[in-house]
Each structure stands twice: as C-alpha cells, then as structure tokens.
Coordinates of C-alpha atoms and ligand atoms in Angstrom, one line a residue:
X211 CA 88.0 64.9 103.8
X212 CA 90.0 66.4 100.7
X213 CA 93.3 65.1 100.3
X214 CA 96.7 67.1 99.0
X215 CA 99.8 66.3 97.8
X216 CA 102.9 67.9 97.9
X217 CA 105.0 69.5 94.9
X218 CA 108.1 68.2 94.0
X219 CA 110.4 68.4 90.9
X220 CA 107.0 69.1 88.8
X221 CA 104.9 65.9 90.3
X222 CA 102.5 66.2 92.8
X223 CA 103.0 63.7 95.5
X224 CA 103.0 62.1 98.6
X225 CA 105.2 61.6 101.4
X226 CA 107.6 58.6 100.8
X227 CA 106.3 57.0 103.8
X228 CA 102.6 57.2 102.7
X229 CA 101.9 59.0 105.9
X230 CA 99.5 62.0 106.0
X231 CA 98.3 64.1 108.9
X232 CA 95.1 65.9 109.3
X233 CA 94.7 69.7 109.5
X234 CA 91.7 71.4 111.6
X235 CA 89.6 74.6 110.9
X236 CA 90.0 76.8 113.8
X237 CA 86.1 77.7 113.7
X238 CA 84.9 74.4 113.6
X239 CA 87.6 72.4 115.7
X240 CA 87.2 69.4 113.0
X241 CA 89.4 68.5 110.5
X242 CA 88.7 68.6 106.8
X243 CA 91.6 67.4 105.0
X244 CA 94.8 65.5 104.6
X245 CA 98.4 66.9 104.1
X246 CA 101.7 64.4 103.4
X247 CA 103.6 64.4 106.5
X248 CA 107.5 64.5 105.1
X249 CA 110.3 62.9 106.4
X250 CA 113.7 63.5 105.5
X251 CA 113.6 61.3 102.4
X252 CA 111.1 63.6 101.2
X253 CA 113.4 66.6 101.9
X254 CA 116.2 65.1 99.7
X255 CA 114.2 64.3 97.0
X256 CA 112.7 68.2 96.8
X257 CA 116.3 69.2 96.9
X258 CA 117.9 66.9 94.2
X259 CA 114.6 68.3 92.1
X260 CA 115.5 72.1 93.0
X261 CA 119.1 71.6 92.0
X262 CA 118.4 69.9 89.2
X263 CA 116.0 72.4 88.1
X264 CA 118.7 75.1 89.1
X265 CA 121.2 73.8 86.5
X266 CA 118.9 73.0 84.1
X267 CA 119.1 75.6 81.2
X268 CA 115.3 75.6 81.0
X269 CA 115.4 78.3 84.6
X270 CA 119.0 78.9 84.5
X271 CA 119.4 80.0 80.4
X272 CA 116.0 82.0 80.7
X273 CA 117.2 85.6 80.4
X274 CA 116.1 87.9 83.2
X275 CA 113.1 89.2 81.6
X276 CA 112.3 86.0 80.4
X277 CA 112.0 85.0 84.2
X278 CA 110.3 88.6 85.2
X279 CA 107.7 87.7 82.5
X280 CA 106.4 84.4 84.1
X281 CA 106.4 86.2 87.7
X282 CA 104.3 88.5 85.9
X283 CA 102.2 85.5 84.5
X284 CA 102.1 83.9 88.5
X285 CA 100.6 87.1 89.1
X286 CA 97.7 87.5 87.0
X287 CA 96.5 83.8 87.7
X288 CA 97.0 84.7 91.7
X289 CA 94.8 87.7 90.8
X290 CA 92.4 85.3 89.1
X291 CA 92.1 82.7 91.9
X292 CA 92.7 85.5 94.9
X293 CA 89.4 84.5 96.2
X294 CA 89.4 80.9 95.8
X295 CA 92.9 80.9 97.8
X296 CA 91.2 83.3 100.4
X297 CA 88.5 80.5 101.0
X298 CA 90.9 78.1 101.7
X299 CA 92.5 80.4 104.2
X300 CA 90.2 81.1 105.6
X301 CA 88.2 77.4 106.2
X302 CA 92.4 76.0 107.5
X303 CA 93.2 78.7 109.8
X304 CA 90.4 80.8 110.4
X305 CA 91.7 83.6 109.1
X306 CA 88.7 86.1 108.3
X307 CA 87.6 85.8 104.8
X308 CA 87.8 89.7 104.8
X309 CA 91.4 89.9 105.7
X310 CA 91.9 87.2 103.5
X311 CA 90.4 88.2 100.2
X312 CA 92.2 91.9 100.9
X313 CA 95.6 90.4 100.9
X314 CA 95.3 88.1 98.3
X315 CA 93.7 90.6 96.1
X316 CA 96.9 92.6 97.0
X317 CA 99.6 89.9 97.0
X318 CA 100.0 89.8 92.9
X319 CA 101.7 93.1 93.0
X320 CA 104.5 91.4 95.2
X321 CA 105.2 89.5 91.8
X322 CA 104.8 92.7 89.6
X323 CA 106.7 94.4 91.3
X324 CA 109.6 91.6 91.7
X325 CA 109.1 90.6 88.1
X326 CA 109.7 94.3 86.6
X327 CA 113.0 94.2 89.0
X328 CA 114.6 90.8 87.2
X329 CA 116.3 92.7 84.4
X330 CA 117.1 95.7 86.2
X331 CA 119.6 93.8 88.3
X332 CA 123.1 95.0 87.0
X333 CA 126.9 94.5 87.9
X334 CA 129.3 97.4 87.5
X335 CA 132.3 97.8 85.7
X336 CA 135.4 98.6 88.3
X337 CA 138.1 101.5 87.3
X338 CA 140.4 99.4 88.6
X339 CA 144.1 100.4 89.5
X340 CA 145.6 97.7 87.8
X341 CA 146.9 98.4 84.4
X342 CA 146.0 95.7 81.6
X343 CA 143.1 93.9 83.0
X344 CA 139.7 94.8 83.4
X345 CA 137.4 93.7 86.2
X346 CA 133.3 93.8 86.4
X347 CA 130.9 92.4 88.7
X348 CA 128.2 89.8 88.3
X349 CA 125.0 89.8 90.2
X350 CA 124.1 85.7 90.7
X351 CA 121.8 83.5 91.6
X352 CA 122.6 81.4 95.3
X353 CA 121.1 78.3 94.3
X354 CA 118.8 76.6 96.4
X355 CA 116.9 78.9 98.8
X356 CA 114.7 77.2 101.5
X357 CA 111.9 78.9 102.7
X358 CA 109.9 78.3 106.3
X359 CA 106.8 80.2 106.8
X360 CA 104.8 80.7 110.0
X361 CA 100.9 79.6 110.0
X362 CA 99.8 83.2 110.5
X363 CA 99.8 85.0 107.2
X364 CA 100.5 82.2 105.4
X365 CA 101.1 83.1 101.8
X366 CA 102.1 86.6 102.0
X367 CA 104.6 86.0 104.4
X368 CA 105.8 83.1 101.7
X369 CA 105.7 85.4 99.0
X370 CA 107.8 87.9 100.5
X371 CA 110.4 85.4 100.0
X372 CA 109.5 83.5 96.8
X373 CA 108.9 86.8 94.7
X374 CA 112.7 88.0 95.2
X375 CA 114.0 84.5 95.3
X376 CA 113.0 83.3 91.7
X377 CA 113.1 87.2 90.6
X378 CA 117.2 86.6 91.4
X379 CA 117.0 83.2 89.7
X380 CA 116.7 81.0 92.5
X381 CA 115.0 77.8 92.7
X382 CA 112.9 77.0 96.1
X383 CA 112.1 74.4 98.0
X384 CA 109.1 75.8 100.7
X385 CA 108.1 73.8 103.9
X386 CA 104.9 76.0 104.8
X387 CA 103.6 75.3 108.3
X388 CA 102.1 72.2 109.4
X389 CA 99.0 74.4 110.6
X390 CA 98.5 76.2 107.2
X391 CA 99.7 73.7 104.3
X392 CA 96.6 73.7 102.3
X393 CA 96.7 77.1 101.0
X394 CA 100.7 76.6 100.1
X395 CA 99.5 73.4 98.2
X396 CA 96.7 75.3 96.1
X397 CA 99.1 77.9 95.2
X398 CA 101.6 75.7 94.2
X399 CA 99.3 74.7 91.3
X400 CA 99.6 77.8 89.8
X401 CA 103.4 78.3 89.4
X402 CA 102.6 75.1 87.2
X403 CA 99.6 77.0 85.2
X404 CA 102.0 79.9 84.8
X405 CA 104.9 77.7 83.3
X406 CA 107.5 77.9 85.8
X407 CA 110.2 74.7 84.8
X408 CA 109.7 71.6 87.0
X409 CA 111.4 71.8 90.1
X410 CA 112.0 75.3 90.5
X411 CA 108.9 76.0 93.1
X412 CA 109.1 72.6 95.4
X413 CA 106.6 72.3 98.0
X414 CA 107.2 70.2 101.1
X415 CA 104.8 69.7 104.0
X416 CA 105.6 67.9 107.2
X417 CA 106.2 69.3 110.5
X418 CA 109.2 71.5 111.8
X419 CA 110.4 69.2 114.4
X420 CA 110.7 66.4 112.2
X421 CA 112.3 68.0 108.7
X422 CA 112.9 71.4 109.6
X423 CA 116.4 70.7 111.0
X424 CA 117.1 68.6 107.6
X425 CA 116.4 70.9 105.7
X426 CA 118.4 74.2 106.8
X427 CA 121.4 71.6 107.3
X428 CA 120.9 70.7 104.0
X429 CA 123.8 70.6 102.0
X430 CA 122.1 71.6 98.6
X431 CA 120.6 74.2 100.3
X432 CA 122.4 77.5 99.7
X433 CA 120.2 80.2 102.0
X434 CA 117.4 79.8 104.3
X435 CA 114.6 82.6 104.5
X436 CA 113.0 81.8 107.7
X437 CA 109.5 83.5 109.2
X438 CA 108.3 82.4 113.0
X439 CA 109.3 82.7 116.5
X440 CA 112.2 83.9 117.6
X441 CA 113.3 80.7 119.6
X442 CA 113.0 78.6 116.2
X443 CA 114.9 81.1 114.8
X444 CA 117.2 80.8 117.3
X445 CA 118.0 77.4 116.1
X446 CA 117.7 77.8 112.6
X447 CA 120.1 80.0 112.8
X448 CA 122.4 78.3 114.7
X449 CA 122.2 75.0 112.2
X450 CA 122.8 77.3 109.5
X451 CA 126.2 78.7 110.5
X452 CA 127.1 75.3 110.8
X453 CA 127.4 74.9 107.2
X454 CA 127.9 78.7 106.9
X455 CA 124.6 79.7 105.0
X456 CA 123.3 82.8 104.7
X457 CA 119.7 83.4 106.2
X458 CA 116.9 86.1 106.5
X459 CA 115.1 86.1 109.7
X460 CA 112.0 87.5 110.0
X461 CA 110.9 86.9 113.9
X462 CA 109.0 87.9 116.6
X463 CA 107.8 91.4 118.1
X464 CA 106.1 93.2 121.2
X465 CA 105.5 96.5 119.4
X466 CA 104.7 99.7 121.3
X467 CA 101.8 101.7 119.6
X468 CA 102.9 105.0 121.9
X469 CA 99.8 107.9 122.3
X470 CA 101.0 111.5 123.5
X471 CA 98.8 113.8 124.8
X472 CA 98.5 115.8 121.9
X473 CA 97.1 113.1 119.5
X474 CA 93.8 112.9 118.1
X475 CA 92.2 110.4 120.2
X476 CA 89.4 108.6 118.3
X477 CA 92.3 108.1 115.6
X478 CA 94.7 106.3 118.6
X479 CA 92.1 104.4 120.2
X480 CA 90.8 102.9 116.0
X481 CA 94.8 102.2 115.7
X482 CA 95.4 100.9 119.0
X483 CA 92.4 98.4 118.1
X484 CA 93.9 97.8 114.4
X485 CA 97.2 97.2 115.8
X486 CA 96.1 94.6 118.5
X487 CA 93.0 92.9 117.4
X488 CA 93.1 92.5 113.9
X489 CA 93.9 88.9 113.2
X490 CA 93.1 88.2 116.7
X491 CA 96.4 89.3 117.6
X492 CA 98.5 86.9 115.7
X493 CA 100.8 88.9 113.9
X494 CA 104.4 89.4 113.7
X495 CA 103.5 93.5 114.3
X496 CA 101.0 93.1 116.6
X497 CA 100.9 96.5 118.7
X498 CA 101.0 94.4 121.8
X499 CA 101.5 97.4 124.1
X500 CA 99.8 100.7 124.3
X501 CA 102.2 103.3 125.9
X502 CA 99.7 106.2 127.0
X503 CA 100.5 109.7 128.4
X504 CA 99.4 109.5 131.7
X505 CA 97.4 112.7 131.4
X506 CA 95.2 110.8 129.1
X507 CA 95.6 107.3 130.3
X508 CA 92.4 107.1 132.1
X509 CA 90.0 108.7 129.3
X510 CA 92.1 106.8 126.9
X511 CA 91.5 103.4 128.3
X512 CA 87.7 104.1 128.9
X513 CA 87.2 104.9 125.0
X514 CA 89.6 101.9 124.0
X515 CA 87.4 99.4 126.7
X516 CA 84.1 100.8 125.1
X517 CA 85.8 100.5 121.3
X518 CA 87.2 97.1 121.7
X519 CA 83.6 95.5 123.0
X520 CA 82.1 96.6 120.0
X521 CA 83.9 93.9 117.7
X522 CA 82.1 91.7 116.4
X523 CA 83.3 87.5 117.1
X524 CA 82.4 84.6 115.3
X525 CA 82.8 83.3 112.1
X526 CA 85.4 83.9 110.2
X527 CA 83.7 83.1 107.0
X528 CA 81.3 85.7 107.6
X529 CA 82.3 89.3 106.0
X530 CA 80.9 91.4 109.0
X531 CA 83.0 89.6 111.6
X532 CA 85.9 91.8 112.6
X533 CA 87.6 89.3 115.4
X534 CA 88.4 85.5 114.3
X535 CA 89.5 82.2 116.2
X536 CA 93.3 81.3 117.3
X537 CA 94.2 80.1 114.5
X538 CA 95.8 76.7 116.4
X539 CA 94.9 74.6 119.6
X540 CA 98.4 75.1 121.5
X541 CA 98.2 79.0 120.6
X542 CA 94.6 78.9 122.3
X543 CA 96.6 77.4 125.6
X544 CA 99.5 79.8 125.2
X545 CA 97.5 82.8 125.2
X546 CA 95.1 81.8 127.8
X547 CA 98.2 81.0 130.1
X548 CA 99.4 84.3 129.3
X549 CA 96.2 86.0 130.8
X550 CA 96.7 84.2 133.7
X551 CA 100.4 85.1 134.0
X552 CA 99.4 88.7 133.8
X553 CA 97.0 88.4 136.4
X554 CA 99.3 86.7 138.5
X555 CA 102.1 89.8 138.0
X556 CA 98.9 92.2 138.8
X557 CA 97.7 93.5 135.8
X558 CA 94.5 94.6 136.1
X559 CA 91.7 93.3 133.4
X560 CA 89.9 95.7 131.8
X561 CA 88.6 93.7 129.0
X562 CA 87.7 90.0 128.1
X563 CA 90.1 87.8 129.5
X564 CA 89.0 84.3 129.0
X565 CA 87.9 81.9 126.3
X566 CA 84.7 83.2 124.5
X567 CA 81.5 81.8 125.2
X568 CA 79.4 83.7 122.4
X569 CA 77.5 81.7 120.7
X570 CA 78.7 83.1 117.5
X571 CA 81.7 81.5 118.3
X572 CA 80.4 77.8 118.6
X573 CA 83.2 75.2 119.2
X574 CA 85.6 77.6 117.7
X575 CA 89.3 78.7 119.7
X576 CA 88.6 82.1 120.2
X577 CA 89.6 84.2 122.6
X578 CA 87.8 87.1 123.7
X579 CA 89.4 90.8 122.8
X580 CA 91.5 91.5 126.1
X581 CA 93.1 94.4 127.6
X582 CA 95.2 95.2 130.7
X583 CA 95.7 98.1 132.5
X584 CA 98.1 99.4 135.2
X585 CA 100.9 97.4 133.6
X586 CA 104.6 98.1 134.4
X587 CA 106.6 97.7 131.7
X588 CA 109.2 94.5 133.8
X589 CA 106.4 92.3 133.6
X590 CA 105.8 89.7 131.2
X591 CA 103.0 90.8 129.4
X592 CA 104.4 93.2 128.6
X593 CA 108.0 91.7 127.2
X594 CA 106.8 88.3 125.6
X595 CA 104.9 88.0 123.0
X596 CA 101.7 86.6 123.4
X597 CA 100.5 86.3 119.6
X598 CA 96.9 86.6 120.8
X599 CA 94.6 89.4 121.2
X600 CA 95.8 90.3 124.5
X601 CA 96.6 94.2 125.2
X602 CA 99.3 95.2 127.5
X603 CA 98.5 99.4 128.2
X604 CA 101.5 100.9 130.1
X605 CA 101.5 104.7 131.1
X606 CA 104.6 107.1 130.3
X607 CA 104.8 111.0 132.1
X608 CA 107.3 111.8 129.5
X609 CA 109.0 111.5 125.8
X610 CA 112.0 110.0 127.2
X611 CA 110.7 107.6 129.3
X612 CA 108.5 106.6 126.3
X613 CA 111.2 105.7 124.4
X614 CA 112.9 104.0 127.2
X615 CA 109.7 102.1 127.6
X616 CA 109.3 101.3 123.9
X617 CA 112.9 100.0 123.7
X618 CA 113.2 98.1 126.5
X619 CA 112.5 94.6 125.3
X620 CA 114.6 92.3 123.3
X621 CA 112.3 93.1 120.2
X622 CA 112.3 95.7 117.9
X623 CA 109.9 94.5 114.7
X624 CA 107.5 97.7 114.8
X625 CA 106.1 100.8 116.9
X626 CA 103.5 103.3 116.4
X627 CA 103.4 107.0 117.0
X628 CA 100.4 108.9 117.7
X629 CA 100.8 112.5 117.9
X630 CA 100.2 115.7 115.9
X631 CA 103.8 117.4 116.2
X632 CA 106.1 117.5 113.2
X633 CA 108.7 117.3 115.2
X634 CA 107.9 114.5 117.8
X635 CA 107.0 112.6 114.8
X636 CA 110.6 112.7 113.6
X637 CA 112.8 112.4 116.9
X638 CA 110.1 109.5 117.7
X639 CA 111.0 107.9 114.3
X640 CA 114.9 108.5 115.1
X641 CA 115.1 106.8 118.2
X642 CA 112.9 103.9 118.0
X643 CA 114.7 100.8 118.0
X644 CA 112.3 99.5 115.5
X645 CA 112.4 98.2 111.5
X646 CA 109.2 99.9 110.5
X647 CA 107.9 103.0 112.7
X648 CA 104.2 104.4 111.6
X649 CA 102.9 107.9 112.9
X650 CA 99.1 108.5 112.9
X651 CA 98.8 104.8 111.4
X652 CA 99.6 101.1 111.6
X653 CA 100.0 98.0 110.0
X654 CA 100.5 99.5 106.4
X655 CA 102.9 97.4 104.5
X656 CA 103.7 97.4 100.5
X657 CA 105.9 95.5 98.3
X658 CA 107.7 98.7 97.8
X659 CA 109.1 99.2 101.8
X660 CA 111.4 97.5 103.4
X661 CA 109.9 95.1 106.3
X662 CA 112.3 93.6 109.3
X663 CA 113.0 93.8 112.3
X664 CA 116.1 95.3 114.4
X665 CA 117.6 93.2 117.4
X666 CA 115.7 90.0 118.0
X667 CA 112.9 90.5 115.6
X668 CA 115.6 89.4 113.0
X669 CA 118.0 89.9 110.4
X670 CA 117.5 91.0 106.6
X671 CA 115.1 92.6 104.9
X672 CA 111.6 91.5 103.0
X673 CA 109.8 93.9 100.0
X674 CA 111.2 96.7 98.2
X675 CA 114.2 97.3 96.4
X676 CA 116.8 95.8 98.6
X677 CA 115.0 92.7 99.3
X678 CA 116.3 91.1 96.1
X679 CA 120.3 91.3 97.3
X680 CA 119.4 89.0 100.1
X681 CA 118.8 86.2 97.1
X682 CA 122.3 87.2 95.5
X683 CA 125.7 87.0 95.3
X684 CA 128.4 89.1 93.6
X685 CA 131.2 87.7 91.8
X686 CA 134.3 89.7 90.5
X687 CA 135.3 88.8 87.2
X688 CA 139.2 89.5 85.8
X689 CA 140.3 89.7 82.7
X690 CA 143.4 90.4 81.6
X691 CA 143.4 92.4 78.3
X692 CA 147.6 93.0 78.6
X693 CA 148.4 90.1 75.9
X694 CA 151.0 89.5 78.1
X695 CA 151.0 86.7 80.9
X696 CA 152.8 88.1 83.9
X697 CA 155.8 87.0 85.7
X698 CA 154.0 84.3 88.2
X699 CA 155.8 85.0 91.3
X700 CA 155.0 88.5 91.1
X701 CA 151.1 89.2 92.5
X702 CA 149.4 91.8 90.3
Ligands
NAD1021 P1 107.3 78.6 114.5 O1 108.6 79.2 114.8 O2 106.7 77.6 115.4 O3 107.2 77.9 113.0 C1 107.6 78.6 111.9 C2 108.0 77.6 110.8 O4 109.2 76.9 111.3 C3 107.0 76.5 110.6 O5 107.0 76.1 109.2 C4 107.6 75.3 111.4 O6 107.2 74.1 110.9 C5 109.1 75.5 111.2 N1 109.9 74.9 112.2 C6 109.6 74.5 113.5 N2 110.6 73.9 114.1 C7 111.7 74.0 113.2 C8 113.0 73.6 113.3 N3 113.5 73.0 114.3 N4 113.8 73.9 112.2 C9 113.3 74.5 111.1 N5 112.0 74.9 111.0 C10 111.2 74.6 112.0 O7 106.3 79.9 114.3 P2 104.8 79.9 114.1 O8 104.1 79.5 115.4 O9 104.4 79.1 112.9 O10 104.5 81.4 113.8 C11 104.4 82.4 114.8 C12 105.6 83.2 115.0 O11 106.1 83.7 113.8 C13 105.5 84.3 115.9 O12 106.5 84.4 116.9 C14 105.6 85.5 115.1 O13 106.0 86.7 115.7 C15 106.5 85.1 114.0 N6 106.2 85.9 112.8 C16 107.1 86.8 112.4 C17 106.9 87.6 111.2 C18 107.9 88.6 110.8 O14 107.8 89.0 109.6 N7 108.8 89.1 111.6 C19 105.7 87.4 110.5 C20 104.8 86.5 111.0 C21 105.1 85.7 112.1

C-alpha cells in the first residue's frame, strides 16, 4: 500500500489526528493506498498557511508576470509528468488510461493560457465628473479561494479553477474528492518543483461530510469554486451566503443531444455514443438523453443499439478499451437503481441494463453500456441524472416540441444539435437553455471557451477570458489632485 500526505503551508503532511483512509481502484475493487483523512483542525491549519502565504510579499510582491511565468513553469513540468499523472488516474478511479493521458497531455495549456493572461489584467482610468480628483480602478486579488472538486475528472476540473485563481493572485486551499485524492497529491508535488511560495497551493484530503462544511464557512476563506452535484451545491451555497462569499458552481446536467431528420446519421449515432458512454457516463455533460425525430427514431435506435455493443469493456489500463468501471461503489448502486427505476416507469431496454459479467471486466464496478427506448420525457430517467452510462432516447415530431423537450428539466449544463441546416443550427443554438450548445459535435471543451451551466447546472463561468473576473475584485481608487481639502459637510 503507498501512502500520501497532504500539502500544507509547503510541508507535506498528515492529518492531525493521524488518521488515514484507504482509496480503492475501481477495476480491481481493492485498495492500494492511504490518504490523510482531515478534520477540521486540518482545515485551519491549511487556511492560516494560505493567508499567510497571501500576505507574504514572496506571492503577493511578485509582479503579474512574475506570477504568469511560474504558471508557465507548472505547465511544462505537468507536460513532463502528463503520463505518470494519467497512470495514477487511471489505477484510483478507473478512468481509461486513454482518456487520461489525452487530457493530461492537454491540461498544461490551461496554465499557458492563464499564465499569458496575468499581466494583461488592467483597471481603467474613470473620466470622472468631479472636478479636482481623479479616480482609477484596481483589479485585486480575493484572498483565499477554496476549491472542491468532484471524483470524475479529477484534475482538470481542479485546474479550471486553480489556473485562474493563482493567475488573479490568489492563494488556494483544494479539498479534492475523497474518491480521487491521489492524483491531487502527486500534482501537488509539482507546484513545489515549479517554485510556487509555500502555502499558496494547499492540499487537503478528507471527506466532504466531515470538512467540507468547515471549510466554505471558513472565515479566511474569501470564495468558494465548487464542482459536484447539484444537491451539495445546494448546500454549499447556502453556507456560503451565510458569511456572504462569493462562489462558482459548476453542477450537474441531463443534456439533450437532439437528431433531426435531416442529419447525417452515422455522425449522430458516433456523437450520441461519445456523448453518453465515454467515461462510462460520468460526466458533468453527459448527453444523457437522445431526442430523435420520430421519422428516424426506429432506424436511429437500431444503428445506435448495433453501435453501442461494439464497445469494448474491461480494463481501464488497457489502451484499446473504450468503456471503463464506475469509478465508485455507491455510484455502481445509484446507477443500477436507476435502471430499475426506468423499468419500473416503462422504459423499454434496448441495451445492457445490468451489471457486467464479461470477463474482461473481472471484479471491476462496471456497468454495461445501456439504452432506453420509448421514453417520455416526465419520467425520471429522463430528468435525474444518473452519472452512469445509461441512455434515455425520447422521440420529438417537431422543432418546437424539441426544444420544449430539451428544456424541460431543471438543468441546463449542455445540448447537442445534429442537423445539416444553417439555420436550424442557429435558432437551435438561440433557444437552448444551455451554457455550451455543440452542432454536428460534442464534448469539445478548450481553455479558450467559456464552460457553465444556466439554471441548476450552476452559476459562473470556467476557461476563457472571463473566467479570471470570477477570482477578482475591483476597487475604486480617489485621489484628490485639487490641493484643496473640501468643506466636510459638503459630499463631493
Ligand atoms: P459531490 O457533490 O458528492 O462531491 C463534490 C465535492 O464536494 C467532493 O470533494 C466532496 O467531498 C465535497 N463535498 C461533499 N459534501 C460536502 C459538503 N457538505 N460541503 C462541502 N463540500 C462537500 O459530487 P461527486 O459525486 O464527487 O461528483 C459528481 C457530480 O459532480 C455530478 O453531479 C456531476 O454532474 C457534477 N459535476 C459537474 C461538473 C460541471 O462542470 N458542471 C463537472 C463534473 C462533475
């Protein structure tokens, strides 16, 4: 068993209490190592390190290109160790090394990117109308920003907020899942390498029900940039107005990938797939729900059934496997329930629907690629998400009622659009309620495009340009350049 510590205020450590838990690998059911299991203690001591760093002159006098220069550095040593990291993925939550070694080898530009936008943050100078004073803005830092990240794309979804955060001039203190802490912990290591100050990267493990609350109540910490379900979220977001701090949410989805009659059809049925089996289902933009014209829906469904039973299961350490494990033992029970829930509405199973027996899959929690047909869009399958591989395919007779259809859950993270008109593609991408639409693709995301969601997929916004406002503040600044010092009871 390998055992971690935790980063905090440049030390790597354990948890005050001495007390570790065990994480699993998804493939093999067994554990393989040891992760500090945080209490609260713990939390205070990772904030007193990221406040101390944030004052210290050693983060907070390093100009902004100083600062865009060691993102830079993080950068090139993630690109150096994207494939070590991608092992370790891969081996804690199952995660296929294919995926993996894609988005790490991808996930430096993040830091690029965010690094070459440090010193291009300005303030402005206001004409104002006041005569004999002169006012500008200032772009600052908020302090402390705590960042919560789901299990299922572990580091990405933490960079998305770190790269921003320290570009701004935070300092961070990270609580990664309890179900994916190891990679966190090995990437830690290299904000050291790249000579971040100590304290302004802290790394706490432990599990959300027994810090999380702690830490967005925090009173050192100034923002919380929060990734998971929507109910957590819920409550995070809740115990942060409490002590009135800003937050990002990024939350859950049940995203329509919607195929008109006119589309090309092998495309559709290769993005339908995309959108609902890769990562076994476990992603935030999971096209959970195929909306199909019903002029197609029958031939549409057939080549999607015949598609999907071509993917290859097993493990995920292998490159040619194309459908992984759950990546943890009570997401195995929730989607399995959720098959039976859409039985129970009458759905009809076209597909898998039970846990896999292959023999590729060994002891592994994998669940077999699973699709539904002759679902109406009231039932639960198709207005939960399931986070599994689990396919909810819903016919529409007509544009409007497609929209309707697509809209008509509390979500609104993603939806897809598959169709050849010009124009179809533009009303479509009008009128869904959605953060990102994609037409004739999904699942492309970059560092330069703004990822969120609207309604209860959550609040703010995660790459490109605008991303970094959500880490600052502005401050007016007045200066009075009369000479004069004004009569007091008279307000300028
Ligand atoms: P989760 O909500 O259970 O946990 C997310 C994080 O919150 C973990 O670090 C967890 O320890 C922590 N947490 C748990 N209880 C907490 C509490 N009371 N206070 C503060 N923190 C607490 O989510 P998960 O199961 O890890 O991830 C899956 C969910 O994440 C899915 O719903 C998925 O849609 C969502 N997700 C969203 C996006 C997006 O960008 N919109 C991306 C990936 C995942």
């Amino acid at each position: 068993m390998k055992s971690y510590n935790m980063l905090i205020g440049g030390e790597w450590v354990g948890a005050a209490s001495g007390e570790t838990f065990e994480t699993e690998n998804p493939f093999t059911g067994k554990s393989w190592a040891t992760i500090p299991r945080s209490g609260v203690d713990d939390v205070d001591r990772a904030a007193a390190a990221a406040r101390k760093a944030f004052n210290d002159p050693s983060w907070s006098g390093l100009s902004a290109s100083a600062r865009g220069a060691l993102l830079r550095r993080f950068a090139d040593l993630l690109a150096a160790n994207a494939d070590r990291l991608a092992e370790v993925e891969t081996q804690d939550n199952g995660k296929l090394i294919a995926e993996m070694r894609g988005q790490l080898r991808y996930m430096p530009q993040w830091y690029y990117y965010f690094g070459g936008l440090a010193d291009k943050v300005e303030g402005r100078v206001i004409p104002i109308d006041k005569p004999g004073v002169f006012n500008f803005t200032r772009e600052e830092p908020l302090g402390i920003v705590a960042a919560i990240t789901p299990w299922n794309s572990p580091l990405m979804l933490a960079t998305w907020k770190l790269a921003p955060a320290l570009a701004a001039g935070n300092t961070i203190l990270w609580k990664p899942s309890e179900f994916s802490s190891a990679s966190a912990l090995e990437f830690g290591r290299l904000f050291e390498e790249a000579g971040f100050p100590p304290g302004v990267v802290n790394i706490v493990t432990g599990f959300g029900s027994e810090i999380g609350s702690h830490i967005v109540s925090h009173p050192q910490v100034d923002k919380v940039a929060f990734t998971g379900g929507d109910r957590t979220g819920q409550g995070v977001y809740e115990l942060a107005a409490k002590s009135i701090k800003p937050v990002t949410l990024e939350l859950g989805g049940k995203s329509a990938n919607i195929v008109f009659e006119d589309a090309v059809l092998e495309d559709a049925v290769k993005g339908v797939v995309s959108g609902i089996f890769a990562a076994s289902g476990q992603t935030c933009i999971a096209g959970s729900r195929a909306l199909v014209h019903r002029s197609i829906y029958p031939a549409f469904v057939e080549a999607l059934v015949a598609f999907a039973k071509t993917a290859r299961i097993g493990d995920p350490s292998s490159e040619n496997t194309q459908v992984g494990p759950i990546t943890t033992r009570p997401q195995l029970t929730k989607v399995l329930e959720y098959i039976e829930i859409a039985k129970a509405e009458g759905a009809t199973l076209a597909l898998g629907g039970k846990r896999a027996s292959d023999p590729a899959c060994g002891d592994g929690w994998f669940v077999e690629p699973t699709i539904f047909t002759d679902v109406a869009p009231a039932m639960r399958i198709a207005q939960e998400e399931v986070f599994g591989p689990v396919l909810a395919a819903i016919p529409f007779d007509n544009d409007e009622q497609a929209i309707e259809i697509a809209n008509g859950t509390i979500y609104g993270l993603a939806a897809g659009v598959w169709t050849q008109s010009i124009s179809r593609a533009l009303t479509m991408s009008q009128r869904l309620r959605a953060g990102t639409v994609w037409v004739n693709t999904y699942r492309a995301v970059s560092y330069m495009s703004p990822f969120g969601g609207f309604k209860r997929s959550g609040i703010g916004r995660e790459s490109g340009l605008s991303a970094i406002r959500e880490y600052l503040q502005e401050k007016s600044v007045w200066i009075d350049i009369s000479g004069t010092v004004p009569n007091p009871f008279v307000q300028r």
